[in-house]
Coordinates of C-alpha atoms in Angstrom, one line a residue:
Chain A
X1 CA 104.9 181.6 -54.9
X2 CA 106.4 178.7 -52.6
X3 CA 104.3 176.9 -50.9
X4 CA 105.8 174.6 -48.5
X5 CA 104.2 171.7 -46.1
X6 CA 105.7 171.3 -42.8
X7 CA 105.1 168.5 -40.3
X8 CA 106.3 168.8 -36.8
X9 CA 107.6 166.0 -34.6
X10 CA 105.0 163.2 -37.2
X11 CA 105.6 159.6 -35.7
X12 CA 104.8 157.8 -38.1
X13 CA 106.9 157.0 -41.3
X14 CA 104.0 155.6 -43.4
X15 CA 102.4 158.7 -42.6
X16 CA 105.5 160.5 -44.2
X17 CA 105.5 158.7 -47.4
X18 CA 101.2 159.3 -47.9
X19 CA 101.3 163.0 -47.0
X20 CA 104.0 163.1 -49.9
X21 CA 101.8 161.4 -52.3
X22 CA 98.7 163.6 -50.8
X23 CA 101.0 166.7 -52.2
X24 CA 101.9 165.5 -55.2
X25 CA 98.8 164.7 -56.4
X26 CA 98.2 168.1 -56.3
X27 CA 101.3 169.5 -57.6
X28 CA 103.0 170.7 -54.7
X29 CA 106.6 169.0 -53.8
X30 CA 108.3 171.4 -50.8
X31 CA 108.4 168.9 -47.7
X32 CA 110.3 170.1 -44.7
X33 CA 110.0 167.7 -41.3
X34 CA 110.8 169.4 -38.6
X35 CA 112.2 166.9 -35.4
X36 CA 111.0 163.8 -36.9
X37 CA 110.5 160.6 -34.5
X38 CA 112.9 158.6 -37.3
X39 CA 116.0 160.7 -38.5
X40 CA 115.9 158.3 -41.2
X41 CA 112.1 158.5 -41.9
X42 CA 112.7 159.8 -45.8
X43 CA 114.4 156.4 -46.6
X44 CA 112.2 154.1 -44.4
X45 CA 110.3 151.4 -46.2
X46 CA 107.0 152.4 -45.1
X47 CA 107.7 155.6 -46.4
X48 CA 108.9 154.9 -49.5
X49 CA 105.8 151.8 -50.0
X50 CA 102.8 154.5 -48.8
X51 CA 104.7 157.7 -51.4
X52 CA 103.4 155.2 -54.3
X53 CA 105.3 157.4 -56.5
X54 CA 106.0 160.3 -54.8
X55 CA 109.2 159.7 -53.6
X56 CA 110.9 162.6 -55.5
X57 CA 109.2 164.9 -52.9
X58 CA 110.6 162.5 -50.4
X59 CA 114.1 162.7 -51.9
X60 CA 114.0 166.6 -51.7
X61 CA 112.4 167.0 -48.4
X62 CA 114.6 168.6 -45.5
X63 CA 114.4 167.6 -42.1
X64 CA 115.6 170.2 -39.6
X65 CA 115.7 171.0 -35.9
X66 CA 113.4 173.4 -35.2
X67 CA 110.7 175.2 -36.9
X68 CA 112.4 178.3 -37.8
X69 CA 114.5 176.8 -40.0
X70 CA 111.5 175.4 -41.6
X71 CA 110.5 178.5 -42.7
X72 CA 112.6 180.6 -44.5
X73 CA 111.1 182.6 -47.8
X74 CA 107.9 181.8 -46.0
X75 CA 105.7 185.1 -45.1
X76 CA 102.4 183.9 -44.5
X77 CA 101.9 180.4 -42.0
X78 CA 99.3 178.7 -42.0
X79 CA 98.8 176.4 -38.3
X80 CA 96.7 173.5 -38.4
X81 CA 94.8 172.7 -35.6
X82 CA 90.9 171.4 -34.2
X83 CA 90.8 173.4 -31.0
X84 CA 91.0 177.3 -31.3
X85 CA 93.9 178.5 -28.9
X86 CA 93.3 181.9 -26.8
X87 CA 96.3 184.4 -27.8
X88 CA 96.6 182.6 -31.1
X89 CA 96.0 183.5 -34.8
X90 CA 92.2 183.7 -35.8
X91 CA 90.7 180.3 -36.5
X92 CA 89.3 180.0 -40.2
X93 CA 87.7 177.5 -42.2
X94 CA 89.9 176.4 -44.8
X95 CA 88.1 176.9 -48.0
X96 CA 87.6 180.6 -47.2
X97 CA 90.9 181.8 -46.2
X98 CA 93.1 180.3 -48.7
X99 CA 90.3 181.8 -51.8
X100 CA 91.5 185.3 -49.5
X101 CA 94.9 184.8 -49.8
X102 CA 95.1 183.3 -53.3
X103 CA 92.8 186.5 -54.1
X104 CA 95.8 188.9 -52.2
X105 CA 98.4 186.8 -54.2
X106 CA 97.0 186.8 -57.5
X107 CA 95.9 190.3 -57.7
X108 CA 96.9 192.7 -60.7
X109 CA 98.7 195.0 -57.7
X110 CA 100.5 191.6 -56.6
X111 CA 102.3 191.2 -60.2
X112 CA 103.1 194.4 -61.3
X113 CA 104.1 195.6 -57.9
X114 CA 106.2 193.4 -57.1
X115 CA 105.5 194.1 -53.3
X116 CA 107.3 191.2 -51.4
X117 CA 106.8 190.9 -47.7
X118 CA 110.2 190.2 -47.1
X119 CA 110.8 194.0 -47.5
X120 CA 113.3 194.9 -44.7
X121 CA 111.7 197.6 -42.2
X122 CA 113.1 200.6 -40.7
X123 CA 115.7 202.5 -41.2
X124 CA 115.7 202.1 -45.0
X125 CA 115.8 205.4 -47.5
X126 CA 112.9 207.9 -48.2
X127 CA 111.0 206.2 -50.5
X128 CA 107.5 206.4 -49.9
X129 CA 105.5 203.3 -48.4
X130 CA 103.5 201.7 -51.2
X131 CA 99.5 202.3 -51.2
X132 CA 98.9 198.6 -50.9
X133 CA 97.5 198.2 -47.6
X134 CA 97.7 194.2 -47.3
X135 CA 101.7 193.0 -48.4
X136 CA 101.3 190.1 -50.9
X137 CA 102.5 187.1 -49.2
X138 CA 106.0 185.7 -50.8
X139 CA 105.6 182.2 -49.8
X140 CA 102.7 180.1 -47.2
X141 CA 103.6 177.3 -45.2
X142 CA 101.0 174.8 -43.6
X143 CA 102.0 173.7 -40.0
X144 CA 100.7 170.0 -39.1
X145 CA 101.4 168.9 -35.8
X146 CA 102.0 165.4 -34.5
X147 CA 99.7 162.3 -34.6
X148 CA 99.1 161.8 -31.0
X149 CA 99.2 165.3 -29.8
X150 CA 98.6 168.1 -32.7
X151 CA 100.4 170.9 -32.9
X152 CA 102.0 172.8 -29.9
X153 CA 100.7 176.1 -28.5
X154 CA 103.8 177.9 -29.4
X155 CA 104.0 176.6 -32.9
X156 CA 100.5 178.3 -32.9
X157 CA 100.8 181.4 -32.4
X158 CA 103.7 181.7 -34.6
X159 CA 101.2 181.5 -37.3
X160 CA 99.0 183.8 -39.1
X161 CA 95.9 181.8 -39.1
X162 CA 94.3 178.8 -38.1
X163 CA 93.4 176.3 -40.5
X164 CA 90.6 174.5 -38.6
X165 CA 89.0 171.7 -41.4
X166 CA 85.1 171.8 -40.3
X167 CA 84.5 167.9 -39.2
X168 CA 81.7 166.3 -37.5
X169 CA 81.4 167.5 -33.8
X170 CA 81.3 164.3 -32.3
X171 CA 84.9 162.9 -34.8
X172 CA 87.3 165.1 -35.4
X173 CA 89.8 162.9 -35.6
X174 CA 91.3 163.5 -38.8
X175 CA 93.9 161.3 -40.2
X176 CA 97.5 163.1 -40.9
X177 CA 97.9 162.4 -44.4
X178 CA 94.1 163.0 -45.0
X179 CA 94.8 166.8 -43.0
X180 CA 97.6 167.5 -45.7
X181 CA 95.2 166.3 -48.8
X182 CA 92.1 168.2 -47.9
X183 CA 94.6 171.2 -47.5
X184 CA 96.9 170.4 -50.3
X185 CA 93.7 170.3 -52.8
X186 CA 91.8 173.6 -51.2
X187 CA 95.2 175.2 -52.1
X188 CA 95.5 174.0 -55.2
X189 CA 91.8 174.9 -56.0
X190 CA 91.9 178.6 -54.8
X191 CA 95.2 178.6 -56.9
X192 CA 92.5 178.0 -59.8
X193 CA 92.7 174.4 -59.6
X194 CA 93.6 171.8 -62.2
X195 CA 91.6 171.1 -65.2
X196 CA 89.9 167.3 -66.1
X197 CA 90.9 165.2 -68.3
X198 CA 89.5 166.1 -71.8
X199 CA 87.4 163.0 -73.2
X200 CA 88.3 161.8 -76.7
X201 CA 84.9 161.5 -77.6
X202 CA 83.1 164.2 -79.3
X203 CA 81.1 166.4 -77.2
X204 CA 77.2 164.9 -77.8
X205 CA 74.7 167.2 -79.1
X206 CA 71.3 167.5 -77.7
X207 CA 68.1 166.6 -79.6
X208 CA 66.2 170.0 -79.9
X209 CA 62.4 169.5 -79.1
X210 CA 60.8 168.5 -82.3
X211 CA 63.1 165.3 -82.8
X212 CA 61.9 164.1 -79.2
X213 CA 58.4 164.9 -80.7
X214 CA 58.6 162.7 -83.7
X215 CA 60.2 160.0 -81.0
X216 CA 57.2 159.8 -79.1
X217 CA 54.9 159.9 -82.2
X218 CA 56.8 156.7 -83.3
X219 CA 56.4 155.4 -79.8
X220 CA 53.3 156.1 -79.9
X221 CA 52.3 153.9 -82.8
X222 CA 54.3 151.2 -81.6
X223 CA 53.5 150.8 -78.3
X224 CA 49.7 150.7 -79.7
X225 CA 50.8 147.9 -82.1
X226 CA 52.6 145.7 -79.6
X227 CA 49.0 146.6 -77.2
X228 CA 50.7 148.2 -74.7
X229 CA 48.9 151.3 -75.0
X230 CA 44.9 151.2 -75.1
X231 CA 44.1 155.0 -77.1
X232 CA 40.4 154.3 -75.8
X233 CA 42.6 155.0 -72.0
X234 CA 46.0 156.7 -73.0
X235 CA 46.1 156.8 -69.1
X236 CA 48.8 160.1 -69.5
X237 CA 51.6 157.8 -71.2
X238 CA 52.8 160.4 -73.2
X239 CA 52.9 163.4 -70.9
X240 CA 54.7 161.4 -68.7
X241 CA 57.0 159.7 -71.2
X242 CA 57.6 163.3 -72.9
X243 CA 58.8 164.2 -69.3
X244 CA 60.9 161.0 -68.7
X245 CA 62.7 162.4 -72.2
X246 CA 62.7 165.7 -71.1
X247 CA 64.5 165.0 -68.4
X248 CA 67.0 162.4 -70.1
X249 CA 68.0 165.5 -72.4
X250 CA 68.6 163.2 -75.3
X251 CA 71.1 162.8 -77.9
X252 CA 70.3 163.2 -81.5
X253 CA 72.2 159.7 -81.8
X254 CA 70.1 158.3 -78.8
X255 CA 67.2 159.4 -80.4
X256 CA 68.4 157.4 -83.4
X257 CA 68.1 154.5 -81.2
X258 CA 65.3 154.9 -79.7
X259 CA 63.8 155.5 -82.9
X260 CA 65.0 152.7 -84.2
X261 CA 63.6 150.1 -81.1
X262 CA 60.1 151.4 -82.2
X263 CA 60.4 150.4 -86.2
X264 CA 61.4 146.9 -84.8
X265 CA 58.3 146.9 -82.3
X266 CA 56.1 147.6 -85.2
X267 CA 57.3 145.4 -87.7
X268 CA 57.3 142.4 -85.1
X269 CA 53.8 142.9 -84.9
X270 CA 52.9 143.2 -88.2
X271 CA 54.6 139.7 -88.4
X272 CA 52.5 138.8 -85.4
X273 CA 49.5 140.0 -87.5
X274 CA 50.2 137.4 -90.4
Chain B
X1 CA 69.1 161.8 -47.9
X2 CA 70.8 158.7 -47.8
X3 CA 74.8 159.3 -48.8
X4 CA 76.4 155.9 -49.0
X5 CA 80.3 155.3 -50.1
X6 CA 80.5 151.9 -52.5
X7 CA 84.2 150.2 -52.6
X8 CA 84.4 147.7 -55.5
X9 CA 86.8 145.2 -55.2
X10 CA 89.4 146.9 -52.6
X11 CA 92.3 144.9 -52.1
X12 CA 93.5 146.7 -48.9
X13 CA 92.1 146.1 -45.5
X14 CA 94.0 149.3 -44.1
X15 CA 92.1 151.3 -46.7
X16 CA 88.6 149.9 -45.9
X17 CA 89.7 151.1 -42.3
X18 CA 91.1 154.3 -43.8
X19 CA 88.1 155.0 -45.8
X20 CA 85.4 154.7 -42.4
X21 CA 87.7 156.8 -40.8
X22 CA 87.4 159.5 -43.2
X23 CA 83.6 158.4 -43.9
X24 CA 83.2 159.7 -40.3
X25 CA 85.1 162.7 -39.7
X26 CA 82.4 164.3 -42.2
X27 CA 79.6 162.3 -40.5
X28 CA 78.8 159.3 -43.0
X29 CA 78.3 156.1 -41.9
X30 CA 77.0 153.7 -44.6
X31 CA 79.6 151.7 -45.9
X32 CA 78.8 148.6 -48.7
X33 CA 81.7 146.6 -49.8
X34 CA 81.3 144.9 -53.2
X35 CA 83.4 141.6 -53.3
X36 CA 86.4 142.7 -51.5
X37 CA 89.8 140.8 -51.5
X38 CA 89.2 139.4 -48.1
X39 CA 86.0 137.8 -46.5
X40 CA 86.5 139.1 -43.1
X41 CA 87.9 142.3 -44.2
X42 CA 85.4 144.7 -41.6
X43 CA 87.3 142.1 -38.9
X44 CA 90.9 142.3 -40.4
X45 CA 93.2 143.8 -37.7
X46 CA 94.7 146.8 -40.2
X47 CA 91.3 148.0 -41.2
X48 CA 90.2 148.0 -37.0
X49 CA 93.5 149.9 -36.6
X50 CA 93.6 152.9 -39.3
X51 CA 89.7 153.0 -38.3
X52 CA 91.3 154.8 -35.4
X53 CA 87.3 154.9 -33.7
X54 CA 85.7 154.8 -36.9
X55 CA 85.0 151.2 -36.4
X56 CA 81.2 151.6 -35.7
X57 CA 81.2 152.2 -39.4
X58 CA 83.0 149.2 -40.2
X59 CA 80.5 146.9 -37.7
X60 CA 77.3 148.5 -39.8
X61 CA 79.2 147.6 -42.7
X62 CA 77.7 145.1 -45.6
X63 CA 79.2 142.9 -48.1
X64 CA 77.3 142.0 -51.3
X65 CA 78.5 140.4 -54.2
X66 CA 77.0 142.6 -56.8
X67 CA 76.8 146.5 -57.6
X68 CA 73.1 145.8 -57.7
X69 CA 72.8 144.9 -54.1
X70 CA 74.8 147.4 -53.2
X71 CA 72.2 150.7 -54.8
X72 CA 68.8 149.9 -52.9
X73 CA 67.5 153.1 -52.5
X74 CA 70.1 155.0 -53.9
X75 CA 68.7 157.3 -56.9
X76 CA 72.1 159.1 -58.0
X77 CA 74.9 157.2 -58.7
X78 CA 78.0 158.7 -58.8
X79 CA 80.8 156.8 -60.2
X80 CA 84.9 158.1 -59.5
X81 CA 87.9 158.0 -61.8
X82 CA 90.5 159.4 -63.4
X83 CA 89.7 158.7 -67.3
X84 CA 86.7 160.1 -69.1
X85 CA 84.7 156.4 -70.6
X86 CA 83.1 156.7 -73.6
X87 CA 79.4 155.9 -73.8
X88 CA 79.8 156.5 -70.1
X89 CA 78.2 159.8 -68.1
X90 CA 80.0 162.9 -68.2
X91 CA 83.1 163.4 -66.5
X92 CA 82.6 166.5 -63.9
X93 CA 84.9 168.1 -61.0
X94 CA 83.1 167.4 -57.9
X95 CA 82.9 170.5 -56.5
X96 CA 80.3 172.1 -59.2
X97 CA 78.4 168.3 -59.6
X98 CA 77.8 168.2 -55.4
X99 CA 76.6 171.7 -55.4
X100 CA 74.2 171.0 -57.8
X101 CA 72.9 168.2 -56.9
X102 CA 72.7 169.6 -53.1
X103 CA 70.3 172.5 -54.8
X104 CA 68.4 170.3 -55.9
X105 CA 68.0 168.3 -52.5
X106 CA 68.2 171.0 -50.1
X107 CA 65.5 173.3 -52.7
X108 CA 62.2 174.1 -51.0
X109 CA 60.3 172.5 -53.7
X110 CA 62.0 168.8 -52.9
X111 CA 60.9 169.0 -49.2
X112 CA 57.4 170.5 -49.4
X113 CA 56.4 168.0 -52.4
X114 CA 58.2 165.0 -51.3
X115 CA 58.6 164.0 -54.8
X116 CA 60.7 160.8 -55.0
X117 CA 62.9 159.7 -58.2
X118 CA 61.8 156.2 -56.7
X119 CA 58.3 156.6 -58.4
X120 CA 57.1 153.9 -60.3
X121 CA 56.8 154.9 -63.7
X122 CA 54.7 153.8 -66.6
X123 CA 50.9 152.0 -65.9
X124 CA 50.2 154.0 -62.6
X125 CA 46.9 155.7 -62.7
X126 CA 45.6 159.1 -63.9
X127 CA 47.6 161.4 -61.6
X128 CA 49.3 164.1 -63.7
X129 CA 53.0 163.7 -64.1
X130 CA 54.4 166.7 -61.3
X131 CA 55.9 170.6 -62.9
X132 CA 59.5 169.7 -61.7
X133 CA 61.9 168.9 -64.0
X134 CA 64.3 167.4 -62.3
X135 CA 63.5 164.6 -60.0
X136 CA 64.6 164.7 -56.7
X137 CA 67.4 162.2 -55.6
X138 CA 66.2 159.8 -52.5
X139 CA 69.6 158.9 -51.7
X140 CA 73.4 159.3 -53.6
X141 CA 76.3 156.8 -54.0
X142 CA 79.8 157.7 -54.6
X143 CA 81.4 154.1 -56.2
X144 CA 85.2 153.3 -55.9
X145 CA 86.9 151.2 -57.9
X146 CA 90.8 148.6 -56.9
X147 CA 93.0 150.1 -56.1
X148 CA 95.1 148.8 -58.8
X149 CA 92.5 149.1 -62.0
X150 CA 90.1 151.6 -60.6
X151 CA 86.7 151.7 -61.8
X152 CA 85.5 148.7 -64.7
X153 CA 83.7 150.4 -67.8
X154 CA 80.1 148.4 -67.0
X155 CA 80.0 149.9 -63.5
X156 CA 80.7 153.7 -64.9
X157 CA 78.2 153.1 -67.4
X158 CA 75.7 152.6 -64.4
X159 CA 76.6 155.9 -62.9
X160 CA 74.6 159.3 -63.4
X161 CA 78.1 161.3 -63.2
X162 CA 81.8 160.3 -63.6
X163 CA 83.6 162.8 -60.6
X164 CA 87.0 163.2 -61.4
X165 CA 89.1 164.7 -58.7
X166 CA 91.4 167.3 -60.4
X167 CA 95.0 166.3 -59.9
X168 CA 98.4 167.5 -61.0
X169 CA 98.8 166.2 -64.8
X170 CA 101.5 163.9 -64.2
X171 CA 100.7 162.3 -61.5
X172 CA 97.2 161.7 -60.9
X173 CA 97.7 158.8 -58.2
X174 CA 95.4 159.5 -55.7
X175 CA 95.7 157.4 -52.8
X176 CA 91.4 155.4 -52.4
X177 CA 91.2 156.7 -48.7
X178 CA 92.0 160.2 -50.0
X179 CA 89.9 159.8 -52.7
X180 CA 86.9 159.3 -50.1
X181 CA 88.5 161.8 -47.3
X182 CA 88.2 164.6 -50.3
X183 CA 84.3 163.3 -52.1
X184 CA 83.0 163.1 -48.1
X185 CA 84.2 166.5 -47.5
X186 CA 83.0 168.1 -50.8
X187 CA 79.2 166.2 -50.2
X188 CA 79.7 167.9 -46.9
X189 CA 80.6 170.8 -47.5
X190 CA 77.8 171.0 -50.9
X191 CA 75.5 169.9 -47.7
X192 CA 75.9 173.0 -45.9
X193 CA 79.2 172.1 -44.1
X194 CA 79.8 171.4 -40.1
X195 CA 80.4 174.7 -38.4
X196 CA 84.0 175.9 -36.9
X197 CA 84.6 175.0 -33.0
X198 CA 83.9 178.5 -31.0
X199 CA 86.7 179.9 -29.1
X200 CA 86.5 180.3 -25.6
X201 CA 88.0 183.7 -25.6
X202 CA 85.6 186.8 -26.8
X203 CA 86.5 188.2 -29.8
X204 CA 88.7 191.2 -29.8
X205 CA 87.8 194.7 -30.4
X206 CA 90.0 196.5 -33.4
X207 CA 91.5 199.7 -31.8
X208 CA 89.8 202.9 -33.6
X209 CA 92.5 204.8 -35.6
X210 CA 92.6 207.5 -33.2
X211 CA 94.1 204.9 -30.9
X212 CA 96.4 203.9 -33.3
X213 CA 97.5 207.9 -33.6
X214 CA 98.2 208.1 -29.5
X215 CA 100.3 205.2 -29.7
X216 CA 102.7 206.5 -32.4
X217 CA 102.7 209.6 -30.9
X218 CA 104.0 208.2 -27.8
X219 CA 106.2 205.8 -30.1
X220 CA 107.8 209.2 -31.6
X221 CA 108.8 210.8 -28.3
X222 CA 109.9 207.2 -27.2
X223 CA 112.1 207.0 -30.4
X224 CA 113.4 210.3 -30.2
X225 CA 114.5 209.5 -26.4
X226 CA 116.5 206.7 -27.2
X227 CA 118.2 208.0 -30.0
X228 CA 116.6 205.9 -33.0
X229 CA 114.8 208.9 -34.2
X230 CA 116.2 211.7 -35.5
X231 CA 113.6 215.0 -35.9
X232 CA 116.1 216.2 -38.4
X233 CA 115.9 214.1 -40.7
X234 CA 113.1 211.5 -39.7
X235 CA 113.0 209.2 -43.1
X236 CA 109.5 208.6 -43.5
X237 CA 109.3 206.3 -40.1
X238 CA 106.3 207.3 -39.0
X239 CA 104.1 206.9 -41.9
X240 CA 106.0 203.0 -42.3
X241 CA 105.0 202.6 -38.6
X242 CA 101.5 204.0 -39.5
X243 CA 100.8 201.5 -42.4
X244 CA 102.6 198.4 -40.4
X245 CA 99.9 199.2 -37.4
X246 CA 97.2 199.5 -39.6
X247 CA 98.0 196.2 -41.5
X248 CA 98.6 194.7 -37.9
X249 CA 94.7 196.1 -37.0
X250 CA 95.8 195.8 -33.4
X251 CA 93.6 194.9 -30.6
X252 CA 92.7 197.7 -27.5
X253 CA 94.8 195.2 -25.2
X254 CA 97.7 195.5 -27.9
X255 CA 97.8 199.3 -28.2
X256 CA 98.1 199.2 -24.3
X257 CA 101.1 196.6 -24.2
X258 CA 102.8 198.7 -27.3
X259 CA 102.6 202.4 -25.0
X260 CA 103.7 200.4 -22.2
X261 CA 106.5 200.2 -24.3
X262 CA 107.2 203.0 -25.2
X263 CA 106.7 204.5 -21.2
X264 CA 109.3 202.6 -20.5
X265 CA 111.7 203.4 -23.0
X266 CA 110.3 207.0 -21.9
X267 CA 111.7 206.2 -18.4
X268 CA 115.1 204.1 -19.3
X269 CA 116.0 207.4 -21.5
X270 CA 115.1 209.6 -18.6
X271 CA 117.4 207.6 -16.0
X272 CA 119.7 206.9 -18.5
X273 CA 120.1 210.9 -18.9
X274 CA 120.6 211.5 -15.0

C-alpha cells in the first residue's frame, strides 16, 4: 500500500524540510511537490536544516508540474482543506475516515482478493465482476495546499474526501508541517500504529491487599510512637491513609520501603525514650 | 480543567512561537516557560512570527525558573519522551492515557461531587474519606523537555505518566512544536473534540436503486445506438456498470446529468443515422 504526501505550490522551503521530518517520524517517505515556489527547494538550506534527519525523504522526493503526475498508483485522494467546498468530496474528520479506509485496506477480502482499483473498466472479457462492493484502494495520496491560500477548488474535487482536522472555531490556522504530522500520525495509527519503547526494567508487581495491611499496621505503631497519632482521636487516619495506598497501587518493593521508614520511626523513638 | 503545556529549557524561539500556535488551533492558552535559552524569548522576533496570531498566547505567557513554579494548580503531570526511565512513571501512548484520564474528568461523579485531588490530606477533621477511588484531576500539564536532551530524569520522576508518542523505530526525532501540535490534539480530541465546519450546501439525497435501474436502461439503448454495445454478445457490461453506480451511490442531480447523457447520445445516433 503506497501512501504518498503531496504538497501543491508550498512557499516555503523550511516548510519543505519539517513536513519531511513530520513523515518520517512516522515511517512514511513518498514526497511529491507539485509546482513548488523554489525549483530548487529539496536542496535549499532551510530545507535540509528543518528535515533534521530526514533528508533521505528529501533526496527521493519528485517535484512535478501538475498534479496528475503526482498521482500515479494513487486510487484513493485524500484533499486537505478547512472550508467544505459545494460540488466537492464529503468533508470528514480525519481520525474517522482513515480507521474506514485502513478497515477497507486491511480486510481478509482485501489480501486474498487481490482486488486492485486500478482494474481497467469496460470492454474487458466475461469474467464476472467480483462480490466486493467497495474496491480496496491500491495507494492514498494526501493533498496539502499552499501556505497562504490552501488548496484550490479544482484540486478539490479531484479528491475522494476531505480531510478537514477539527480546530478551534475561532483559529484554524494550522501550520503546514503541523497539517502533514497530525495526518501523517492518524495514518500511521489506523495502519495499527507503532509500538513504545519497551522499558528495560522489569514490569513492577503490585502489592496484593494484605501486604498494604501489614504496612499500615506498622504505620500505625509508628506514627503512635513518634505522637503523631493520638488512638484516644484516631481522627480517620487510617481509612484515609488505607485509601491514599489504595490509590497509589503499590509495589511489593515500595512497600519494602515504606515498611522500612516505619522500623526507623520507631526505633528513633525508642532512643528518644532513653 | 486547567490544561497547561510546560517547555523546559527550549533553546528555540521559533519553537516557543511554533508551540502557541499549535497550543491554539486546539484552543489552549496557558503557556509556562521554565528557564528558557533567552530572557525575552515571548518578545523574540521568530517566536512573534511562527506564532502566526497565536501571540496572545505568547503575551499571557510566564517564565519561572523552576518546575515547581511552573505546577500551581496542576494535579496530573504528564511528562513527554522518547525513552522509558527507570524508577520513573510508566511509559504510555497518549491516545489510551488522555482518554482515560478525560473519563475520569468528564464522569458525572467528578462534576456533581466536586471532589478535588487538591485536598489537604492528613490532620483535617472527622469527615469520612469520599467512595471514589480515583481522585479527580483539577488541572493537567503536559512537560517538554530541549530540544537537544529532551526531558532530565528528576523532572520525569515528578510526572504521573511518561507519554511517548509512537514513532517509526528508527527515527524517532520528532520535531518539539509537533510534539505539542499532536499531545494538544489528542487532549482535544480525549476532550470531546471541536466539531467539523458545516457545509453550506444541503446534503444530497442517494438515488433509490430503482433510479439507478432507469438510468442504465437508458445507458443500454444509448450504448447500443452508438455502436459500443453489442446485444449479441454484450460481455457482462451492464452488470460492471451496475456495480460501478452502485459504488459511485450517485446523487438524484447525478442520475439526471448521466440520462442527459445518454439522450443525447440517443439523438447524435438518431441524426447521425439520417
Amino acid at each position: 500500500m503506497r501512501t504518498r504526501f503531496i504538497l501543491i505550490e508550498t512557499s516555503h522551503a523550511g516548510n519543505v524540510g519539517s513536513v519531511a521530518r513530520a513523515m518520517k517520524v512516522m515511517g512514511f517517505d513518498d514526497l511529491v511537490l507539485v509546482r513548488p515556489r523554489w525549483a530548487d527547494v529539496l536542496q535549499r538550506e532551510e530545507a535540509l536544516a528543518l528535515a533534521s534527519g530526514a533528508d533521505d525523504v528529501l533526496a527521493r522526493a519528485r517535484i512535478v508540474p501538475t498534479l496528475d503526475e503526482a498521482l500515479d498508483g494513487v486510487s484513493h485522494v485524500c484533499a486537505t482543506a478547512m472550508t467544505p467546498r459545494d460540488f466537492g468530496p464529503p468533508t470528514v474528520a480525519p481520525r474517522a475516515h482513515l480507521a474506514e479506509l485502513a478497515a477497507r485496506l486491511l480486510s481478509p477480502a482485501a489480501a486474498s482478493l487481490g482486488v486492485t482499483a486500478a482494474d481497467p473498466a469496460g470492454q474487458a472479457d466475461g469474467v464476472a465482476p467480483t462480490a466486493s462492493v467497495s474496491a480496496v484502494p491500491t495507494g492514498v495520496a494526501f493533498l496539502f495546499g499552499s501556505e497562504r491560500y490552501g488548496m484550490k477548488n479544482e484540486d478539490v474535487y479531484r479528491s475522494h474526501a476531505c480531510l478537514c482536522i477539527p480546530t478551534a472555531p475561532d483559529y484554524g490556522s494550522l501550520n503546514l508541517a503541523a497539517a502533514v504530522q497530525l495526518i501523517a500520525y492518524e495514518w500511521r495509527q489506523a495502519l495499527g500504529g507503532f509500538a513504545l519503547p519497551a522499558s528495560g526494567a522489569p514490569q513492577p508487581r503490585a502489592a496484593d491487599a494484605q501486604a498494604v495491611a501489614g504496612l499500615l499496621a506498622h504505620w500505625e505503631q509508628a506514627l503512635v510512637a513518634v505522637g503523631f497519632l493520638d488512638p484516644a482521636a484516631p481522627r480517620k487516619l487510617l481509612p484515609r491513609l488505607n485509601q491514599l495506598c489504595n490509590r497509589a497501587e503499590p509495589t511489593e518493593e515500595e512497600i519494602h520501603i515504606l515498611r522500612g521508614v516505619a522500623r526507623a520511626m520507631l526505633q528513633t523513638a525508642a532512643q528518644a525514650r532513653r
